[in-house]
Coordinates of C-alpha atoms in Angstrom, one line a residue:
X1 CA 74.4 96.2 138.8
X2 CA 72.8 98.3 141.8
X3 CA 75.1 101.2 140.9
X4 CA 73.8 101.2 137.1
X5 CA 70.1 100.7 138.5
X6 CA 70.6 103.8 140.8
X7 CA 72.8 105.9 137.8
X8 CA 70.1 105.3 135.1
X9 CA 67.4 107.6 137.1
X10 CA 69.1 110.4 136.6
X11 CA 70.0 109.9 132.9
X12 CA 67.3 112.5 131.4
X13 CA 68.9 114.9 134.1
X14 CA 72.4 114.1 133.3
X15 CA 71.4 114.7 129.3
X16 CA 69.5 118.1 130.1
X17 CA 72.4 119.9 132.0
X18 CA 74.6 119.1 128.9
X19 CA 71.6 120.6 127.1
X20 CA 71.8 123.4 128.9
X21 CA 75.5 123.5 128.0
X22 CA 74.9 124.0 124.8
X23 CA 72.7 125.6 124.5
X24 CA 74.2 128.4 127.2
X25 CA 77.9 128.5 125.7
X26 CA 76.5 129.3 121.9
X27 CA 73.8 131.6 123.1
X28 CA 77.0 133.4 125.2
X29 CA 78.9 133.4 121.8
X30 CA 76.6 135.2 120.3
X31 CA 76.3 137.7 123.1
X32 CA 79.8 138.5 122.9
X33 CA 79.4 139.4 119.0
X34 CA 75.8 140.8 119.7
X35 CA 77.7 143.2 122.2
X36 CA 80.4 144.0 121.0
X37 CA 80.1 144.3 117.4
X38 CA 76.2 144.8 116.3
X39 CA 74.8 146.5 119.1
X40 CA 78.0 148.6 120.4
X41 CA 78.7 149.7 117.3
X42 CA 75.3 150.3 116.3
X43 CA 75.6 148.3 113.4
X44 CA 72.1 147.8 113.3
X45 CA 71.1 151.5 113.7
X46 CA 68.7 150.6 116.9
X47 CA 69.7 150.9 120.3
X48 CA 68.6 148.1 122.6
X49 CA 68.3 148.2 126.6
X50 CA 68.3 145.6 129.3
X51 CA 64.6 144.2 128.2
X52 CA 65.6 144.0 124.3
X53 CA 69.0 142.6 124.6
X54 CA 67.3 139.7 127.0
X55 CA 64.8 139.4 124.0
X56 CA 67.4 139.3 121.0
X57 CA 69.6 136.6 123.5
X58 CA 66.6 134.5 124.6
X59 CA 65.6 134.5 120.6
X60 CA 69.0 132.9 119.2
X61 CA 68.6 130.5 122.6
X62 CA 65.1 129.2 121.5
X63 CA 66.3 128.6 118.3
X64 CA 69.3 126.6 119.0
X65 CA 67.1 124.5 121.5
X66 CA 64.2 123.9 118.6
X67 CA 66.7 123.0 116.2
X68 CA 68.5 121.3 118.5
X69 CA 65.7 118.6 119.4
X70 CA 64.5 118.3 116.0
X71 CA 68.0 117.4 114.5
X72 CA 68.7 115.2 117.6
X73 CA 72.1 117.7 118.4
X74 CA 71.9 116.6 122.2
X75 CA 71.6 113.1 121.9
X76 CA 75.1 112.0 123.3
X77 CA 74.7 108.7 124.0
X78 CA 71.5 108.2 121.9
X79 CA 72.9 108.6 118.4
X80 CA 76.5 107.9 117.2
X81 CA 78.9 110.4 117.7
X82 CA 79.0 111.5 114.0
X83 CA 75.7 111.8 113.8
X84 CA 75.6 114.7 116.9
X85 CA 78.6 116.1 115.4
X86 CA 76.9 116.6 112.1
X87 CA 73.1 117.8 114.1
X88 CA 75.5 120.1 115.7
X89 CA 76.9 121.8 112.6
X90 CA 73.3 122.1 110.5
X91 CA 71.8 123.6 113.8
X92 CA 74.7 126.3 113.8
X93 CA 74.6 126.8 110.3
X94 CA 70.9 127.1 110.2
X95 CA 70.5 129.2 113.2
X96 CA 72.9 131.7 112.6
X97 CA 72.1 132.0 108.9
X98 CA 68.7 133.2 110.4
X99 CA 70.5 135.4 112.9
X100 CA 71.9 137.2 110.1
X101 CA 68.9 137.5 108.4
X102 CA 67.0 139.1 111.4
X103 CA 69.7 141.3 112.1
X104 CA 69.8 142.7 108.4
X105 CA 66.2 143.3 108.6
X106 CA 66.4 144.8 111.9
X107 CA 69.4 146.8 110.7
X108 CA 67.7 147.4 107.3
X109 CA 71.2 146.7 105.7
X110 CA 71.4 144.8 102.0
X111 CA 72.4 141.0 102.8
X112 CA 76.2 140.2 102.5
X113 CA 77.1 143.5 104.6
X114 CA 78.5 142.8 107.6
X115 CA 79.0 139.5 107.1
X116 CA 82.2 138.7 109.0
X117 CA 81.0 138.6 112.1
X118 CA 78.7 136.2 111.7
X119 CA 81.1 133.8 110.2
X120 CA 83.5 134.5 112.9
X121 CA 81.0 133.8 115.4
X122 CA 80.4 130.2 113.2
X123 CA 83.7 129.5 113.4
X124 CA 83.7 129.9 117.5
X125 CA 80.7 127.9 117.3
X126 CA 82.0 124.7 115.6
X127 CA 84.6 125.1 117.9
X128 CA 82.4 125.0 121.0
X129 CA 80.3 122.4 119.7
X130 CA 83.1 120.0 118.9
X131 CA 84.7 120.8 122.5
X132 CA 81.3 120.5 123.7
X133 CA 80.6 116.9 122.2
X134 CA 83.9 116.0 123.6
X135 CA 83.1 116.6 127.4
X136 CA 79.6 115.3 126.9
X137 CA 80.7 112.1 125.3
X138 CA 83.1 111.3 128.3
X139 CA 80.9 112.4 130.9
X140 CA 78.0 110.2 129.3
X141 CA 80.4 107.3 128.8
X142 CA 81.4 107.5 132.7
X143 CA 78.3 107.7 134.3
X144 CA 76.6 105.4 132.0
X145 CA 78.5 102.5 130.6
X146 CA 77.5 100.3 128.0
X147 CA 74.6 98.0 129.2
X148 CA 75.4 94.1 129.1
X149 CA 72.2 92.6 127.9
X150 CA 70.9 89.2 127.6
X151 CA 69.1 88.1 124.4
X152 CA 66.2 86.0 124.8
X153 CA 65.1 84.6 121.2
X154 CA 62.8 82.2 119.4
X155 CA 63.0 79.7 116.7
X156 CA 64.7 82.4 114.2
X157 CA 68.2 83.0 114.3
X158 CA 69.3 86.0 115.7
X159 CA 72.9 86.5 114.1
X160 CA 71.8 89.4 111.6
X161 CA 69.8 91.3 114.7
X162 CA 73.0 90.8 117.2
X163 CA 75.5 92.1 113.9
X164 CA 73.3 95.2 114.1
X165 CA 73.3 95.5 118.2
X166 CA 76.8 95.3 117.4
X167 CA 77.5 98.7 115.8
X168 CA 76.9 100.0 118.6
X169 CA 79.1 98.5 121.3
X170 CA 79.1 102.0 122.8
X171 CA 75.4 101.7 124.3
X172 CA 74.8 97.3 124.1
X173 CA 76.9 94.4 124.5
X174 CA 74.9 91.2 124.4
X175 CA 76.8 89.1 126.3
X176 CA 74.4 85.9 126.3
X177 CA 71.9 84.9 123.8
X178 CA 69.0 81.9 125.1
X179 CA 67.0 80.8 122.8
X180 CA 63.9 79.5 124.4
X181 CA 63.3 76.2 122.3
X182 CA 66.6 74.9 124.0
X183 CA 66.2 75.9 127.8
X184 CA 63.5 76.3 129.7
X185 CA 61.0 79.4 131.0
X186 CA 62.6 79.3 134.9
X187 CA 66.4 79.1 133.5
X188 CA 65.9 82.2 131.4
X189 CA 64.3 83.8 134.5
X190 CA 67.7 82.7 136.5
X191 CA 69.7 84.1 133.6
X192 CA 67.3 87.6 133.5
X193 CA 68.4 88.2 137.1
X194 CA 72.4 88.5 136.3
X195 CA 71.8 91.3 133.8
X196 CA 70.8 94.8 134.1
X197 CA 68.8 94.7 130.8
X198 CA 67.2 92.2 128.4
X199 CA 66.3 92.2 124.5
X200 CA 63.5 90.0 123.8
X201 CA 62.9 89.3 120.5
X202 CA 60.7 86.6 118.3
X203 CA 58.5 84.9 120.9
X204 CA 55.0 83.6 120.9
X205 CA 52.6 86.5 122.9
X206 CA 52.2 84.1 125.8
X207 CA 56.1 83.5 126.5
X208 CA 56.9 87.1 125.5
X209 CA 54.5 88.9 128.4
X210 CA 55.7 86.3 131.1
X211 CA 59.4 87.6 130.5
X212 CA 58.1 91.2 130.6
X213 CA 56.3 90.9 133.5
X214 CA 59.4 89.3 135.0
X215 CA 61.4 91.8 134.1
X216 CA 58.8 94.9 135.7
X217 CA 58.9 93.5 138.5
X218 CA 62.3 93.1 139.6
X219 CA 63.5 96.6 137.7
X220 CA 65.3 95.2 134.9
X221 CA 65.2 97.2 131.2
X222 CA 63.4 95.2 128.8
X223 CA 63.7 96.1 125.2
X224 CA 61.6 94.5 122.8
X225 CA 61.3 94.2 119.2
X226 CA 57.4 94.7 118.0
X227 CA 55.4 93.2 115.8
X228 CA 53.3 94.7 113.5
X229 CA 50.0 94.3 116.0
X230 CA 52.0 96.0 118.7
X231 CA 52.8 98.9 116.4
X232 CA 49.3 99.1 115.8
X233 CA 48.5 99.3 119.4
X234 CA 50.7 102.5 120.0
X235 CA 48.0 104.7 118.4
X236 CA 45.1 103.1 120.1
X237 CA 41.9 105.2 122.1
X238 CA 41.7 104.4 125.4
X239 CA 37.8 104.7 126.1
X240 CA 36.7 104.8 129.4
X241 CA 32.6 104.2 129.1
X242 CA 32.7 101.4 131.5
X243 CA 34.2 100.1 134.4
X244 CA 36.5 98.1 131.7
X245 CA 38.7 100.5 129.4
X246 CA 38.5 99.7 126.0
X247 CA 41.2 100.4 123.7
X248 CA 39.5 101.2 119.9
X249 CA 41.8 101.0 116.5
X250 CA 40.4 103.1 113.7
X251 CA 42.1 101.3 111.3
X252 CA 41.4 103.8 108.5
X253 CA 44.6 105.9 107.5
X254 CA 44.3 109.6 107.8
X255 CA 41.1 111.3 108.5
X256 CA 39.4 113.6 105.6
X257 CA 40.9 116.7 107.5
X258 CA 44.2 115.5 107.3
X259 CA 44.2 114.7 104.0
X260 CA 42.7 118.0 103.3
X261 CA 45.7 119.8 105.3
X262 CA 48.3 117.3 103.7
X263 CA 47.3 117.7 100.5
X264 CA 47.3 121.9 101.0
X265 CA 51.0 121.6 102.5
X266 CA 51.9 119.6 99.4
X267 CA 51.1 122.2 97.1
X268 CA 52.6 125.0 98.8
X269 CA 55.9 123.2 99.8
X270 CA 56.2 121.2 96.0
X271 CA 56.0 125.1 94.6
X272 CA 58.4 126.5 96.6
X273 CA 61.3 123.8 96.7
X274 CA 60.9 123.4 92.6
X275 CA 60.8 127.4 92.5
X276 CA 64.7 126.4 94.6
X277 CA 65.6 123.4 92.8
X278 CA 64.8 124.4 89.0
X279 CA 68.2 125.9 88.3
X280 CA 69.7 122.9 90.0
X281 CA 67.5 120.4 87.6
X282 CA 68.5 122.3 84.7
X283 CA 72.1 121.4 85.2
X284 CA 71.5 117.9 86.1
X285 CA 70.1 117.6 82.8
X286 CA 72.2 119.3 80.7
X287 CA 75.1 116.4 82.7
X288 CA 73.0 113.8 82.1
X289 CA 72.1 114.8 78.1
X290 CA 75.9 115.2 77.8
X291 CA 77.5 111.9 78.7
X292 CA 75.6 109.7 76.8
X293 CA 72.9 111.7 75.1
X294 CA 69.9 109.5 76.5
X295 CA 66.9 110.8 78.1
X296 CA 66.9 112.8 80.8
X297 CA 63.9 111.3 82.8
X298 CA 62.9 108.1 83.8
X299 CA 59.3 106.7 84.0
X300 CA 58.4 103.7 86.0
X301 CA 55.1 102.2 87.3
X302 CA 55.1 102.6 90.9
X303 CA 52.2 102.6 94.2
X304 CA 50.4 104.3 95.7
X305 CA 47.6 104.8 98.5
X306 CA 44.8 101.5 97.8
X307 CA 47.3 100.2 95.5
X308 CA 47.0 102.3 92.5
X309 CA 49.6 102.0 89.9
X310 CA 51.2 105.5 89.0
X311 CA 54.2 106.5 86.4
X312 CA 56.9 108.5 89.4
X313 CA 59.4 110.9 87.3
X314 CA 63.5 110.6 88.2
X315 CA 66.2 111.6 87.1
X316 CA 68.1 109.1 85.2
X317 CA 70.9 107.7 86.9
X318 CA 71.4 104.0 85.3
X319 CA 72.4 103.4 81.9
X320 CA 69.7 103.0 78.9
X321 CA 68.0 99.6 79.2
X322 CA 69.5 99.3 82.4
X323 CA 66.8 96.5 83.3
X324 CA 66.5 94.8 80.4
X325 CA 67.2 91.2 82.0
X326 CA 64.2 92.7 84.2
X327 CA 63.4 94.5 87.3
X328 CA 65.7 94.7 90.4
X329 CA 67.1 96.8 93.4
X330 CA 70.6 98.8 93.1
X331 CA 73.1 96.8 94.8
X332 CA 76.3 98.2 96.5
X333 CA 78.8 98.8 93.2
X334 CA 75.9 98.5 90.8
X335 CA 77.6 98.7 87.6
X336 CA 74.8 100.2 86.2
X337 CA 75.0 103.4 87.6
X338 CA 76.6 106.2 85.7
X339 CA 79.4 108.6 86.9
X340 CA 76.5 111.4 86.7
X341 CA 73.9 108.9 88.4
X342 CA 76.5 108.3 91.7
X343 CA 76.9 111.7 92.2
X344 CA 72.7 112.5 91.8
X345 CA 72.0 109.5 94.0
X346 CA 74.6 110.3 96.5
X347 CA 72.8 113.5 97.0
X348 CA 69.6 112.2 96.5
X349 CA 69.2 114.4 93.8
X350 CA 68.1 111.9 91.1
X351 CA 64.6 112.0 93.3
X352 CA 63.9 116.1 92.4
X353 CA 61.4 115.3 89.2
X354 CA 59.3 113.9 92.2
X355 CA 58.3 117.2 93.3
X356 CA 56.1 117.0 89.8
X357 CA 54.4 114.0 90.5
X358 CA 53.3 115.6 94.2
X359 CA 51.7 118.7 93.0
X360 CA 49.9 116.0 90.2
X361 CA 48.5 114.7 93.6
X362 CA 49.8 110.8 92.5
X363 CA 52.8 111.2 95.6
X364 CA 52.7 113.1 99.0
X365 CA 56.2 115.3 100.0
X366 CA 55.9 112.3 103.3
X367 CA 54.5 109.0 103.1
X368 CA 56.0 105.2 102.4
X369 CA 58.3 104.8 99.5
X370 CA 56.5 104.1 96.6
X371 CA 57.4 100.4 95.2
X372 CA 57.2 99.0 92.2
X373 CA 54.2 96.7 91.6
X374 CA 56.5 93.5 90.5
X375 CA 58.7 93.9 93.6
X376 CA 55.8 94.7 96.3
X377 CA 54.3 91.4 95.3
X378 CA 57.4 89.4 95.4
X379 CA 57.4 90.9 99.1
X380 CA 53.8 90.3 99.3
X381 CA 54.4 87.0 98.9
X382 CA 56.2 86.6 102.4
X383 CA 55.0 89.5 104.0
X384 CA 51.4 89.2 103.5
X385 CA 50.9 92.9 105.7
X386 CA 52.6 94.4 103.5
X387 CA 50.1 96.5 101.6
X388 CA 48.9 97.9 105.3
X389 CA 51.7 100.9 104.2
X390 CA 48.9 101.6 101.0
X391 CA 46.6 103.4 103.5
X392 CA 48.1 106.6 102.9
X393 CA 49.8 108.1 100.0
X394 CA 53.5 107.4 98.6
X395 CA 56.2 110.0 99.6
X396 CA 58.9 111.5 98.5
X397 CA 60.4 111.3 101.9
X398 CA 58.9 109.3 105.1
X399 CA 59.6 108.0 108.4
X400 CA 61.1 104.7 106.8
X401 CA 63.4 106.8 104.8
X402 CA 64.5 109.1 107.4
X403 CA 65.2 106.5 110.1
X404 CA 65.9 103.3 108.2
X405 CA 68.2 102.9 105.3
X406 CA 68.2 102.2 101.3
X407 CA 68.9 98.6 102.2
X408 CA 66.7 98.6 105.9
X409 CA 64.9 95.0 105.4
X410 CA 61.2 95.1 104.0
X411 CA 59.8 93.9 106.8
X412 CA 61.4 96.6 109.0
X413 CA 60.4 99.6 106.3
X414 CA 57.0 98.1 106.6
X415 CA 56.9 98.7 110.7
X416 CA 58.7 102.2 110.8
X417 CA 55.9 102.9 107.7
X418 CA 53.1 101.7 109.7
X419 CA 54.2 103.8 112.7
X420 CA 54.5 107.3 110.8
X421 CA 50.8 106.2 110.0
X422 CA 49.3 105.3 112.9
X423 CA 51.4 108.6 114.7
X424 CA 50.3 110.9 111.6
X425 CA 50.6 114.5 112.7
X426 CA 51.1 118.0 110.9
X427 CA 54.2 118.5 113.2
X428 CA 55.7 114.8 112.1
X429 CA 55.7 115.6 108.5
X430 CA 57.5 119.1 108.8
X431 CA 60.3 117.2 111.3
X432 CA 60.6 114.7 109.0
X433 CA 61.2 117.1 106.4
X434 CA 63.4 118.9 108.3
X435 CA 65.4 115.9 108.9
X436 CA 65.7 114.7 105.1
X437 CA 67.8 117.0 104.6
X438 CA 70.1 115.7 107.4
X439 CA 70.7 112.4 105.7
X440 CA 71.3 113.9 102.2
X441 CA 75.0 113.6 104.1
X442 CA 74.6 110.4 105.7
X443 CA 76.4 107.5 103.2
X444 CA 74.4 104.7 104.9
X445 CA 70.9 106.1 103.5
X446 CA 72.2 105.8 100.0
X447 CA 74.1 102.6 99.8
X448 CA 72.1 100.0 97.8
X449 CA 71.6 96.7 99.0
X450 CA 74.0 93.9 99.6
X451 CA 74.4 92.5 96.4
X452 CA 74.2 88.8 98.5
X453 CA 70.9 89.8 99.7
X454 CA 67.5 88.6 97.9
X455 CA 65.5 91.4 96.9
X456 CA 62.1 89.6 98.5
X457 CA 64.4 88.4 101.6
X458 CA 62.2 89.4 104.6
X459 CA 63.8 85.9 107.4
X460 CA 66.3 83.9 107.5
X461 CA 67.4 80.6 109.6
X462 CA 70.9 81.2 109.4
X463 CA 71.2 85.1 109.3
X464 CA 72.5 85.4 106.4
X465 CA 71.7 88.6 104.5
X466 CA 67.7 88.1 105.9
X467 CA 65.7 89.3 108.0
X468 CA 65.1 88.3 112.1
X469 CA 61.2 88.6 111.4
X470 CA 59.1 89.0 114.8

């Protein structure tokens, strides 16, 4: 356990040499086809020295490392595997497709000449990267074994939060779970001290900041899941009038200048990406006019910011009168769905029409899903914070979207909701745009809920299909 203690201080250094890795052996890829192709050849018709070469390298190094961070490509350890190898292959794709257009301006040649040896240089790179991943992944998995952690809940059971610890074997392994209505506050504490880390989960206040004081002081990693107040304290003002800080909430969504520079961003990026996607919608329609000759849209009430009741265009995917026994979410093998519909909601296509209802001004491009009115109040109904997410506008993408899943729990959409609006920035809405279209190739975003699960089930005694509500 002392070993782990001692290995975990040097994790962020461990994780930014293999940063530097990476980001040194593609940046030296491309200096090998920068050298001996572009530039020695004079491909590009200008000839570099020592200060412009540096420039043209350290360029392609910035971008791999911007990309990089936003995408998550370095987090070996952090995300699964799959998920770095995919980061990996956008941020390659996407820097060197803006390589090549640099170097075509630069070289003031018409795109698609000299084309070759940028795909070569691809091809290295998904090479690298994989081999890359491969060393990183063992080194990582050497140095920092999976942490065995103890589990200290309440009076909810636990079995649905410990089934999703365990996909993830690779970074937890709860080895004991205590729940505190059955022993008492100083055997826990004896239990704490055999573990290296703790997860403490749905506990009255009181109980919880005992164990997390424990825990600080003897050097033990304490992971906790919030509730919704401590979400709200993340975005607090410290004020520092008197000898007492003061921490003040606003409480009041965005501010009229960021809904000002929101709302700009909106329109500009709605125009563009329908200006992209309008030859891809016209297909989509012609597909879904063909099969069965319905319509091609589909109008439904949904919410938005202060709870106002708006009609959000999609493409059809379901078959006509698809709720006519009344409203409810696609489940896993919804037989509903048409063979057009799986593929547009596979790709998250069905959602395009959207872009309509932003520049309209009844959605934002990032915000909270927008839910239907019947279904927020059956969640309403247990979750009475739910309508906190209606302090900013509806999105077509958003933090809950990005990070949770199509079947993420309510109560969990409402927390990773509440965060993106309590942490609102400029620079969070282009990542997370950035990052949608990351999990346009993730299955897990898409898959519909468990068709054992209650649409309105937010906790559960026995784990099944609910929620571990904190």
């Amino acid at each position: 356990m002392c070993v782990m203690k001692k290995r975990e201080q040097y994790k962020r250094l461990v994780r930014f040499l293999l940063t530097f890795l990476n980001v040194a052996v593609l940046t030296g890829i491309y200096a090998y086809f920068w050298f001996t192709y572009y530039h020695e050849r004079q491909i590009i018709g200008v000839l570099y020295f020592r200060r412009g070469h540096w420039a043209i390298l350290f360029l392609y190094a910035v971008l791999i490392y911007f990309f990089g961070k936003v995408y998550g490509a370095m987090k070996v350890g952090y995300l699964r595997v799959l998920d770095v190898l995919l980061s990996q292959i956008l941020v390659v794709v996407i820097v060197n497709a803006i390589t090549y257009v640099q170097l075509a301006l630069i070289g003031r040649w018409s795109f698609g000449d000299h084309l070759m040896p940028i795909l070569w240089m691809t091809g290295f790179d998904f090479i690298a990267v994989c081999l890359w991943l491969v060393l990183s992944k063992a080194i990582y998995a050497a140095l920092f074994p999976a942490k065995e952690i103890l589990l200290i809940y309440g009076d909810r059971s636990p079995r649905s939060f410990i089934k999703k610890i365990a996909t993830r074997r690779d970074k937890y392994i709860i080895r004991e779970a205590v729940c505190i209505e059955e022993r008492s506050d100083e055997y826990i504490k004896e239990r704490i001290d055999h573990y290296s880390a703790v997860m403490i989960g749905d506990l009255p206040a009181q109980r919880r900041n005992d164990f997390l004081k424990y825990c600080f002081e003897r050097d033990v990693l304490c992971y906790s899941v919030p509730k919704i107040s401590d979400i709200m304290m993340m975005s607090s003002e410290t004020i520092n009038l008197f000898d007492t800080a003061l921490q003040l909430f606003r409480n009041r969504g965005l501010s009229a200048e960021q809904r000002l520079v929101k709302r700009a961003m909106d329109i500009v990026l709605s125009l563009l990406m329908l200006a992209v996607a309008s030859p891809f919608m016209l297909v989509i329609a012609l597909l879904i006019k063909g099969y069965d000759g319905g319509p091609v849209f589909y109008r439904q009430d949904r919410l938005t910011r202060g709870g106002e009741v708006f009609q959000i265009y999609k493409f059809r995917s379901m078959v006509v009168d698809s709720e006519s026994r009344g409203a409810r979410l696609y489940a896993r093998g919804d037989a509903r769905i048409t063979p057009v519909g799986h593929v547009i909601r596979n790709l998250h296509l069905d959602e395009l029409p959207q872009l309509i209802n932003i520049l309209k001004g009844d959605m934002s491009l990032v915000g909270p899903r927008p839910e239907r009115p019947e279904i927020a109040a059956e969640y309403r109904r247990e979750i009475p914070e739910f309508d906190y997410r209606l302090k900013v506008k509806a999105g077509l993408t958003g933090y809950a979207q990005v990070y949770g899943k199509y079947n993420t729990t309510p109560y969990d959409k409402l927390k990773l909701d509440l965060y993106y609006i309590e942490n609102y920035s400029v620079w969070m809405d282009l990542k997370l745009c950035m990052l949608t279209f990351k999990i346009l190739f993730q299955k897990e975003n898409t898959e519909g809920v468990d068709p054992s699960q209650k649409t309105a089930s937010v906790h559960s005694r026995d784990g099944g299909g609910g929620e571990w509500r904190t």
